[in-house]
Amino acid sequence: MSKKTDIGERIFKLLQERGMSQRELSKLTGIPTSTISDWKTKGNEPTADKIVLICQALNVNSEAIFGPVDYVCDQRVVSKDEPLWQLIECYDKMDTAEQERLLKYMMAIINA
């Protein structure tokens, strides 16, 4: 099952556990009910700014919506079994000069 489906399913499970309707969530967050409905019917996922509102409205942390999160970057959840996680982990261990060299190298590859 994809992360998109998991996120939507978690939101609707939290709503059900709290006996809250989509309309009530909409009123608490300012998110249109049609948008909330699309998460369920179309498999769309909420953007990061909406997830913050949802967490506040439901009084939960982001892990309740994302599940166990290893890293969140530009609205993308990266789990430890992905190659990107290894890159992030290595980058975080580098000093500033090494990070700058790596970024220059990566830009050179992209622009080649």
XYZ file of C-alpha atoms in Angstrom:
112
model
C 0.000 0.000 0.000
C 1.367 3.463 -0.859
C 2.106 6.268 1.573
C -0.702 8.311 -0.015
C -3.273 5.690 0.875
C -1.803 5.232 4.338
C -1.972 8.960 5.088
C -5.587 9.267 3.970
C -6.573 6.112 5.777
C -4.948 7.331 8.984
C -6.755 10.660 8.806
C -10.138 8.999 8.305
C -9.406 6.467 11.050
C -8.602 9.327 13.440
C -11.846 11.057 12.448
C -13.797 7.857 13.087
C -12.093 7.301 16.464
C -13.082 10.810 17.508
C -16.603 10.564 16.102
C -15.798 13.568 13.917
C -17.223 14.181 10.465
C -15.404 15.568 7.451
C -17.541 18.688 7.803
C -16.402 19.170 11.413
C -12.759 18.760 10.372
C -13.358 21.304 7.642
C -14.759 23.814 10.133
C -11.827 23.312 12.515
C -9.146 23.571 9.835
C -10.611 25.785 7.121
C -9.919 23.018 4.604
C -12.826 22.677 2.138
C -14.904 19.524 2.636
C -14.422 18.753 -1.065
C -10.650 18.653 -0.534
C -11.024 16.341 2.456
C -13.366 14.142 0.452
C -10.807 13.949 -2.394
C -8.300 12.400 -0.012
C -10.670 9.494 0.351
C -12.282 9.221 -3.071
C -9.373 10.195 -5.321
C -6.479 9.040 -3.171
C -5.049 12.570 -3.060
C -2.908 13.412 -0.092
C -2.933 16.580 1.986
C -0.068 19.027 1.668
C 2.245 19.672 4.614
C 0.451 22.884 5.600
C -2.863 21.019 5.759
C -1.343 18.198 7.791
C -0.252 20.754 10.388
C -3.856 22.038 10.597
C -5.226 18.491 10.814
C -2.810 17.574 13.601
C -3.857 20.669 15.543
C -7.562 19.989 15.012
C -7.262 16.332 16.013
C -4.757 17.047 18.789
C -2.207 14.544 17.465
C 1.405 14.722 16.333
C 2.436 14.151 12.727
C 3.418 10.553 13.454
C -0.276 9.747 13.954
C -0.796 10.702 10.307
C 2.483 9.646 8.679
C 3.135 6.628 10.817
C 6.707 6.220 12.058
C 8.639 8.855 10.132
C 12.327 8.698 9.467
C 12.646 11.947 7.516
C 10.304 14.407 5.832
C 11.655 16.521 2.971
C 9.599 18.804 0.734
C 6.390 16.989 1.689
C 7.952 13.590 0.959
C 8.387 10.924 3.591
C 11.658 9.039 3.257
C 11.988 5.752 5.098
C 15.271 4.186 6.113
C 15.061 1.454 3.482
C 15.252 3.965 0.609
C 18.569 4.923 -1.022
C 17.765 8.602 -0.409
C 17.887 7.915 3.313
C 21.489 6.699 2.964
C 22.399 9.888 1.109
C 20.793 12.055 3.794
C 22.468 10.093 6.558
C 25.911 10.423 4.917
C 25.373 14.121 4.215
C 24.449 14.776 7.842
C 27.729 13.177 8.981
C 29.839 15.480 6.776
C 31.331 18.761 7.862
C 30.300 21.938 6.047
C 33.199 21.879 3.578
C 32.458 18.263 2.614
C 28.760 19.088 2.172
C 29.622 22.004 -0.103
C 31.942 19.809 -2.211
C 29.293 17.122 -2.513
C 26.645 19.634 -3.586
C 28.994 21.098 -6.235
C 29.747 17.590 -7.493
C 26.052 16.718 -7.678
C 25.283 19.950 -9.548
C 28.085 19.188 -12.002
C 26.573 15.756 -12.656
C 23.094 17.201 -13.166
C 24.358 19.891 -15.526
C 26.623 17.553 -17.521
